[in-house]
Structures are given as C-alpha cells and as structure tokens.
Tab-separated table of C-alpha atoms in Angstrom:
chain	number	residue	atom	x	y	z
Y	1	MET	CA	0.000	0.000	0.000
Y	2	HIS	CA	1.377	3.397	-0.975
Y	3	LEU	CA	0.739	6.082	1.652
Y	4	GLN	CA	1.932	9.635	2.242
Y	5	VAL	CA	2.434	10.272	5.961
Y	6	GLU	CA	2.929	13.675	7.559
Y	7	ILE	CA	3.414	14.467	11.235
Y	8	ASP	CA	1.810	17.734	12.315
Y	9	ALA	CA	4.673	20.106	13.139
Y	10	HIS	CA	2.598	21.841	15.820
Y	11	SER	CA	1.664	18.682	17.742
Y	12	GLY	CA	3.532	17.494	20.803
Y	13	PHE	CA	4.122	18.693	24.323
Y	14	CYS	CA	3.240	22.245	25.271
Y	15	GLY	CA	5.885	24.366	26.976
Y	16	GLY	CA	4.568	23.677	30.472
Y	17	VAL	CA	4.746	19.911	30.056
Y	18	ILE	CA	8.217	20.087	28.466
Y	19	ARG	CA	9.418	22.111	31.465
Y	20	ALA	CA	7.931	19.711	34.032
Y	21	ILE	CA	9.292	16.573	32.386
Y	22	GLY	CA	12.689	18.231	31.938
Y	23	GLN	CA	12.875	19.083	35.637
Y	24	ALA	CA	11.831	15.550	36.597
Y	25	GLU	CA	14.491	14.021	34.348
Y	26	ASP	CA	17.144	16.449	35.654
Y	27	TYR	CA	16.330	15.501	39.258
Y	28	LEU	CA	16.458	11.769	38.542
Y	29	ALA	CA	19.734	12.128	36.641
Y	30	ALA	CA	21.249	14.021	39.579
Y	31	HIS	CA	19.996	11.436	42.101
Y	32	PRO	CA	20.786	8.034	40.543
Y	33	GLY	CA	18.979	5.142	42.155
Y	34	GLU	CA	16.401	7.394	43.794
Y	35	GLN	CA	12.720	7.697	43.014
Y	36	LEU	CA	10.891	10.986	42.525
Y	37	LEU	CA	7.255	11.296	43.529
Y	38	SER	CA	4.861	13.264	41.311
Y	39	LEU	CA	1.639	14.533	42.862
Y	40	GLY	CA	-0.729	13.339	40.139
Y	41	SER	CA	0.273	12.208	36.656
Y	42	ILE	CA	2.932	14.535	35.251
Y	43	VAL	CA	1.303	14.116	31.830
Y	44	HIS	CA	-1.928	12.458	30.650
Y	45	ASN	CA	-0.209	10.010	28.356
Y	46	GLU	CA	0.210	6.374	29.347
Y	47	ALA	CA	3.195	5.674	27.079
Y	48	GLU	CA	5.174	8.663	28.352
Y	49	LEU	CA	4.324	7.800	31.956
Y	50	GLU	CA	5.672	4.306	31.387
Y	51	ARG	CA	8.904	5.761	29.974
Y	52	LEU	CA	9.332	8.060	32.967
Y	53	HIS	CA	8.461	5.243	35.361
Y	54	GLY	CA	11.477	3.425	33.984
Y	55	LYS	CA	13.628	6.384	35.031
Y	56	GLY	CA	12.251	6.368	38.581
Y	57	LEU	CA	9.243	8.696	38.516
Y	58	ARG	CA	6.323	7.486	40.632
Y	59	THR	CA	2.827	8.986	40.761
Y	60	ILE	CA	1.022	9.574	44.058
Y	61	THR	CA	-2.481	10.900	44.597
Y	62	SER	CA	-1.933	12.821	47.848
Y	63	LEU	CA	0.718	13.897	50.348
Y	64	ASP	CA	-1.003	12.009	53.163
Y	65	GLY	CA	1.340	9.816	55.143
Y	66	LEU	CA	4.532	11.318	53.735
Y	67	SER	CA	7.253	12.786	55.901
Y	68	GLY	CA	10.106	14.693	54.296
Y	69	GLY	CA	11.487	13.948	50.852
Y	70	SER	CA	10.846	15.642	47.534
Y	71	VAL	CA	7.592	15.790	45.587
Y	72	LEU	CA	7.045	17.272	42.143
Y	73	ILE	CA	4.120	19.608	41.474
Y	74	ARG	CA	3.101	19.088	37.833
Y	75	ALA	CA	2.278	21.781	35.287
Y	76	HIS	CA	-1.441	21.745	36.194
Y	77	GLY	CA	-0.733	23.453	39.517
Y	78	GLU	CA	-2.133	22.883	43.004
Y	79	PRO	CA	-4.347	24.741	45.487
Y	80	PRO	CA	-2.741	26.600	48.429
Y	81	ARG	CA	-3.606	23.808	50.868
Y	82	THR	CA	-1.131	21.498	49.123
Y	83	TYR	CA	1.745	23.898	49.843
Y	84	ALA	CA	0.618	24.260	53.456
Y	85	GLN	CA	0.452	20.482	53.916
Y	86	ALA	CA	3.902	20.036	52.379
Y	87	ALA	CA	5.373	22.593	54.783
Y	88	GLU	CA	3.734	20.873	57.761
Y	89	GLN	CA	5.179	17.491	56.735
Y	90	GLY	CA	8.658	18.733	55.861
Y	91	ILE	CA	8.256	17.939	52.160
Y	92	GLU	CA	10.375	19.808	49.622
Y	93	LEU	CA	8.301	20.707	46.575
Y	94	ILE	CA	9.744	20.821	43.081
Y	95	ASP	CA	7.202	23.269	41.712
Y	96	CYS	CA	6.684	22.775	37.970
Y	97	THR	CA	3.407	24.676	37.740
Y	98	CYS	CA	3.139	26.132	34.240
Y	99	PRO	CA	3.792	29.913	34.284
Y	100	VAL	CA	0.539	30.418	32.337
Y	101	VAL	CA	-1.376	28.569	35.071
Y	102	LEU	CA	0.411	30.498	37.833
Y	103	GLN	CA	-0.653	33.758	36.214
Y	104	LEU	CA	-4.235	32.510	35.937
Y	105	GLN	CA	-4.249	31.534	39.621
Y	106	ARG	CA	-3.110	35.050	40.546
Y	107	ARG	CA	-5.718	36.704	38.307
Y	108	ILE	CA	-8.497	34.620	39.856
Y	109	ARG	CA	-7.411	35.597	43.374
Y	110	GLU	CA	-7.432	39.264	42.381
Y	111	ALA	CA	-10.837	38.971	40.680
Y	112	TYR	CA	-12.270	37.228	43.733
Y	113	THR	CA	-11.232	40.150	45.934
Y	114	ARG	CA	-12.962	42.550	43.535
Y	115	MET	CA	-16.101	40.405	43.406
Y	116	GLN	CA	-16.321	40.138	47.187
Y	117	GLU	CA	-16.245	43.918	47.437
Y	118	ALA	CA	-18.833	44.312	44.652
Y	119	GLY	CA	-21.145	41.458	45.646
Y	120	GLY	CA	-20.359	39.566	42.449
Y	121	GLN	CA	-18.937	36.145	41.608
Y	122	VAL	CA	-16.185	34.324	39.759
Y	123	VAL	CA	-17.151	31.782	37.069
Y	124	ILE	CA	-14.643	29.288	35.671
Y	125	PHE	CA	-15.179	27.446	32.401
Y	126	GLY	CA	-13.415	24.138	32.875
Y	127	LYS	CA	-13.703	20.437	33.466
Y	128	VAL	CA	-15.098	19.672	36.920
Y	129	GLY	CA	-12.508	17.745	38.929
Y	130	HIS	CA	-9.645	18.462	36.504
Y	131	ALA	CA	-6.342	19.019	38.314
Y	132	GLU	CA	-5.882	22.537	36.953
Y	133	VAL	CA	-9.449	23.507	37.843
Y	134	LEU	CA	-9.068	22.148	41.392
Y	135	GLY	CA	-5.998	24.345	41.734
Y	136	LEU	CA	-7.906	27.371	40.421
Y	137	VAL	CA	-10.920	26.890	42.669
Y	138	GLY	CA	-8.578	26.358	45.589
Y	139	GLN	CA	-7.237	29.892	45.150
Y	140	VAL	CA	-10.595	31.245	46.379
Y	141	GLY	CA	-11.419	28.636	48.988
Y	142	GLY	CA	-13.837	26.856	46.660
Y	143	ASP	CA	-16.026	29.947	46.242
Y	144	ALA	CA	-16.274	29.927	42.439
Y	145	LEU	CA	-18.825	28.476	40.030
Y	146	VAL	CA	-17.352	25.904	37.623
Y	147	VAL	CA	-19.228	25.055	34.412
Y	148	GLU	CA	-17.905	22.684	31.782
Y	149	ASN	CA	-20.568	23.007	29.078
Y	150	MET	CA	-23.720	24.843	28.077
Y	151	SER	CA	-26.099	22.402	29.753
Y	152	MET	CA	-24.247	22.760	33.052
Y	153	LEU	CA	-24.494	26.540	32.755
Y	154	SER	CA	-28.244	26.312	32.055
Y	155	GLU	CA	-28.678	24.080	35.100
Y	156	ALA	CA	-26.709	26.541	37.236
Y	157	VAL	CA	-28.946	29.378	36.051
Y	158	ASP	CA	-32.088	27.343	36.817
Y	159	ARG	CA	-30.811	26.567	40.312
Y	160	GLY	CA	-30.045	30.214	41.015
Y	161	LEU	CA	-26.278	29.644	41.192
Y	162	VAL	CA	-25.553	32.461	38.722
Y	163	HIS	CA	-26.070	35.950	40.154
Y	164	PRO	CA	-28.407	37.646	37.628
Y	165	ASP	CA	-27.510	41.163	38.769
Y	166	GLY	CA	-23.763	40.628	38.465
Y	167	PRO	CA	-21.060	41.644	38.341
Y	168	VAL	CA	-19.389	38.471	37.083
Y	169	GLU	CA	-15.781	37.808	36.107
Y	170	VAL	CA	-15.253	34.796	33.842
Y	171	PHE	CA	-12.088	32.737	33.349
Y	172	SER	CA	-11.281	29.601	31.355
Y	173	GLN	CA	-9.139	26.582	32.119
Y	174	THR	CA	-6.033	27.092	29.972
Y	175	THR	CA	-6.651	24.086	27.687
Y	176	LYS	CA	-10.309	24.558	26.779
Y	177	SER	CA	-11.854	25.204	23.357
Y	178	PRO	CA	-11.895	28.918	22.431
Y	179	SER	CA	-15.199	28.554	20.535
Y	180	GLU	CA	-16.898	26.796	23.475
Y	181	TYR	CA	-15.585	29.464	25.851
Y	182	ALA	CA	-16.956	32.203	23.607
Y	183	ALA	CA	-20.377	30.507	23.585
Y	184	ILE	CA	-20.409	30.190	27.384
Y	185	CYS	CA	-19.486	33.858	27.780
Y	186	ALA	CA	-22.186	34.941	25.315
Y	187	ALA	CA	-24.776	32.919	27.233
Y	188	LEU	CA	-23.693	34.493	30.515
Y	189	ARG	CA	-23.967	37.964	29.038
Y	190	SER	CA	-27.508	37.235	27.857
Y	191	PHE	CA	-28.555	36.200	31.359
Y	192	VAL	CA	-26.623	38.527	33.658
Y	193	ARG	CA	-27.960	42.079	33.738
Y	194	GLY	CA	-24.858	43.478	35.416
Y	195	GLU	CA	-21.329	43.727	34.086
Y	196	VAL	CA	-19.723	40.527	32.768
Y	197	THR	CA	-15.940	40.739	32.444
Y	198	VAL	CA	-14.409	38.027	30.263
Y	199	HIS	CA	-10.732	37.199	30.731
Y	200	ASP	CA	-8.754	35.654	27.879
Y	201	THR	CA	-7.008	32.862	29.784
Y	202	ILE	CA	-6.792	30.022	27.263
Y	203	CYS	CA	-3.106	29.320	26.645
Y	204	LYS	CA	-2.023	30.929	23.355
Y	205	GLN	CA	-0.169	27.744	22.419
Y	206	VAL	CA	-3.445	25.845	22.856
Y	207	SER	CA	-5.792	28.376	21.235
Y	208	SER	CA	-3.637	28.677	18.115
Y	209	ARG	CA	-3.672	24.886	17.815
Y	210	HIS	CA	-7.375	24.889	16.988
Y	211	ALA	CA	-6.989	26.822	13.741
Y	212	GLN	CA	-3.784	24.987	12.827
Y	213	LEU	CA	-5.265	21.563	13.533
Y	214	THR	CA	-8.474	22.328	11.634
Y	215	ALA	CA	-6.421	23.153	8.546
Y	216	PHE	CA	-4.231	20.066	9.041
Y	217	ALA	CA	-7.217	17.727	9.398
Y	218	ARG	CA	-8.880	19.130	6.272
Y	219	SER	CA	-5.724	18.769	4.175
Y	220	HIS	CA	-5.384	14.994	4.704
Y	221	ASP	CA	-7.513	12.032	3.666
Y	222	VAL	CA	-7.271	10.364	7.052
Y	223	ILE	CA	-6.164	11.586	10.467
Y	224	ILE	CA	-4.542	9.434	13.143
Y	225	PHE	CA	-4.802	11.383	16.385
Y	226	VAL	CA	-2.471	10.215	19.151
Y	227	SER	CA	-3.216	10.935	22.808
Y	228	GLY	CA	-3.772	9.408	26.222
Y	229	ARG	CA	-7.338	8.447	27.059
Y	230	GLU	CA	-7.364	10.705	30.132
Y	231	SER	CA	-6.126	13.794	28.315
Y	232	SER	CA	-8.728	16.578	28.502
Y	233	ASN	CA	-6.918	18.492	25.770
Y	234	GLY	CA	-6.767	15.322	23.686
Y	235	LYS	CA	-10.527	14.859	23.839
Y	236	VAL	CA	-11.097	18.454	22.720
Y	237	LEU	CA	-8.598	18.317	19.846
Y	238	TYR	CA	-9.664	14.885	18.635
Y	239	GLY	CA	-13.259	16.123	18.546
Y	240	LEU	CA	-12.071	19.061	16.461
Y	241	CYS	CA	-10.410	16.702	13.959
Y	242	LYS	CA	-13.446	14.437	13.793
Y	243	GLY	CA	-15.686	17.432	13.185
Y	244	VAL	CA	-13.858	18.428	9.998
Y	245	ASN	CA	-12.630	14.998	8.835
Y	246	GLU	CA	-14.866	11.966	9.392
Y	247	ARG	CA	-11.914	9.654	8.751
Y	248	SER	CA	-10.252	10.657	12.013
Y	249	HIS	CA	-9.220	7.919	14.457
Y	250	GLN	CA	-7.766	8.172	17.954
Y	251	VAL	CA	-5.000	5.858	19.188
Y	252	GLY	CA	-2.873	5.697	22.305
Y	253	SER	CA	0.015	3.846	20.691
Y	254	ALA	CA	1.308	2.505	17.372
Y	255	ALA	CA	-0.119	-0.915	18.204
Y	256	GLU	CA	-3.652	0.501	18.030
Y	257	VAL	CA	-3.389	1.604	14.386
Y	258	ASP	CA	-5.921	-0.416	12.350
Y	259	PRO	CA	-4.827	-1.006	8.714
Y	260	SER	CA	-8.506	-1.103	7.673
Y	261	TRP	CA	-8.666	2.659	8.270
Y	262	LEU	CA	-6.246	3.220	5.392
Y	263	ARG	CA	-6.643	3.123	1.623
Y	264	ASP	CA	-4.024	2.975	-1.088
Y	265	GLY	CA	-2.842	6.477	-1.986
Y	266	ASP	CA	-4.120	8.108	1.220
Y	267	ARG	CA	-2.483	11.246	2.559
Y	268	VAL	CA	-2.289	10.406	6.255
Y	269	GLY	CA	-1.897	13.083	8.905
Y	270	VAL	CA	-0.507	12.144	12.326
Y	271	CYS	CA	-1.177	14.628	15.106
Y	272	GLY	CA	-1.777	14.709	18.836
Y	273	ALA	CA	-2.512	16.558	22.047
Y	274	THR	CA	-0.317	18.898	24.065
Y	275	SER	CA	0.365	15.850	26.267
Y	276	THR	CA	1.553	13.638	23.385
Y	277	PRO	CA	5.340	13.176	23.084
Y	278	LYS	CA	7.043	13.616	19.709
Y	279	TRP	CA	8.621	10.170	19.944
Y	280	LEU	CA	5.146	8.600	20.108
Y	281	LEU	CA	3.948	10.545	17.056
Y	282	GLU	CA	7.014	9.300	15.192
Y	283	ALA	CA	6.387	5.702	16.268
Y	284	VAL	CA	2.805	5.884	14.994
Y	285	ALA	CA	3.985	7.370	11.686
Y	286	GLN	CA	6.480	4.539	11.255
Y	287	LYS	CA	3.777	1.960	11.940
Y	288	ILE	CA	1.567	3.515	9.244
Y	289	LEU	CA	4.415	3.515	6.714
Y	290	HIS	CA	4.912	-0.206	7.247
Y	291	VAL	CA	1.266	-1.275	7.035
C-alpha cells in the first residue's frame, strides 16, 4: 500500500509539560537510584508515563502519610492547601506549575477580591474535577462556580447559582476550546444584567492549535490522532479533527493503528494533544508507513 504520511509540526508537548518533564528528568539524573514522587500524573499520556516510570518517577495521589522527601508539582498546579500540607510534613516541593497557570491563579485571586467587594462572583469554564481547575478553585477557597458546558451553565442558572444582577468575572481553564468558551461567555452575558468581564485565559499555544489543527485535518484524507485516554486536551482536539474529517481515528500507541482505516494512496496526517510526546507521534507514523 502506498501512503503519504505527515506528522503535524505543531503537535507534541506544550511548553509547560516540556518544562515539568525536563525538571523531573534532571532531578532523577542528579539522584541516581532514587525515586521521585509526582503529585498526580505529570502528563496524561500512558506511554510517556511508562517511559518516565522506567527512570524512577512514581505517581502519588496525595501527600497524606509522607514525611520529608521531595515531591514534584506538575504543570497543572495545586491549590494553596497542598503547599501548606507540604510545609507541615517537611516535604520539599519541586514546583513545575506552568507559568501560564500560575498567572491565571493570581488573576483569579485578584478577581475574587474585587467580586467580594462588589457582591459579584467568579465563574470558571473548565472540566469539573480536573487538576488545573481544582488548583484554580482552591485559590478562592472553593467559592467559584465551575461550568464545563452549556447544559451545566443552564442548570446553574435554573438553580439560582448564577447571580443575575452581576457583576461576574469569567475565566477559562487554559486548555479549553476557544469557541466553546466564547459561547459560554455569550450565554452568561444574555442572562446577567450586570457587568460581565471576560478574561482571555486560554493558553495561546493551545488556542492557536485549533486553527492549525483544523487546517491540518482538512488537508489529509485520514487523520490518526495520538493521545492518552485521560487527556482533557486530547478529547477536545480529537473532537475538532473528527468534526472536519470523518476519517479521524484516535490511538494511544502505534499498536492501536488499524490497517482497515487506510486506503491505497491516502495522505495520512498524524497529530496529537499537548500531552503527546514527539517520539510517540514518530512511532505511529512509522507503523503507518509499514502497514
């Protein structure tokens, strides 16, 4: 079978993930034989986690029961209580919170102070329970409304959870869809009579990916999208590909590529999420070339 295969030049780790993984690898290289604990998965990609596990990185779900030692804070960030608990237990934190997320945390704290003074509220567009969102909500002691889609916003309005008289300040999780965020903000403005201030907090590296990936998906006969099953960004970007190219398929590894998806002469595009490593994209491309 003759196929043309192209890897999307814009796919692969975002800057925050590259920084976190680099710091983890540097620590492990400087401490041979030691393990490094990561509070939560450093990246939502099973293949990359397995690679890092081989180097000594271990994932934990909480600091409970730990005394001393070093723990890595991933790019998603953490709420203030995590830092307080670490200090109480003598844990040294290797803080790899993405600078974009750190700035968003600060902006939400500042907005919350303004909203308390004005009798308003903070609304966050994001995935409920997502690590980044938990860190954002934690900045204001949990006193923020989180909505992850239009139906959840409608339900919040029906239950009286949105203050109709405002003011309202709206923020987005850094990896969400710009078009979905715009729709949520428009809906809020139609309901809230007072001032609605919308903050542009989607990571520029992520927001630019939507236009780039749309063009990439349209310019190929078939798309093989590579990402971990738990990647929030992966779900959004794969949905974008599927929306413009019906012959889009998601895989977690090269072994999952199904030859029946391919036809002789196809132009095949290989792309992935901000949590997908370049080496995995290359492995998938090689598998396709040898079908």
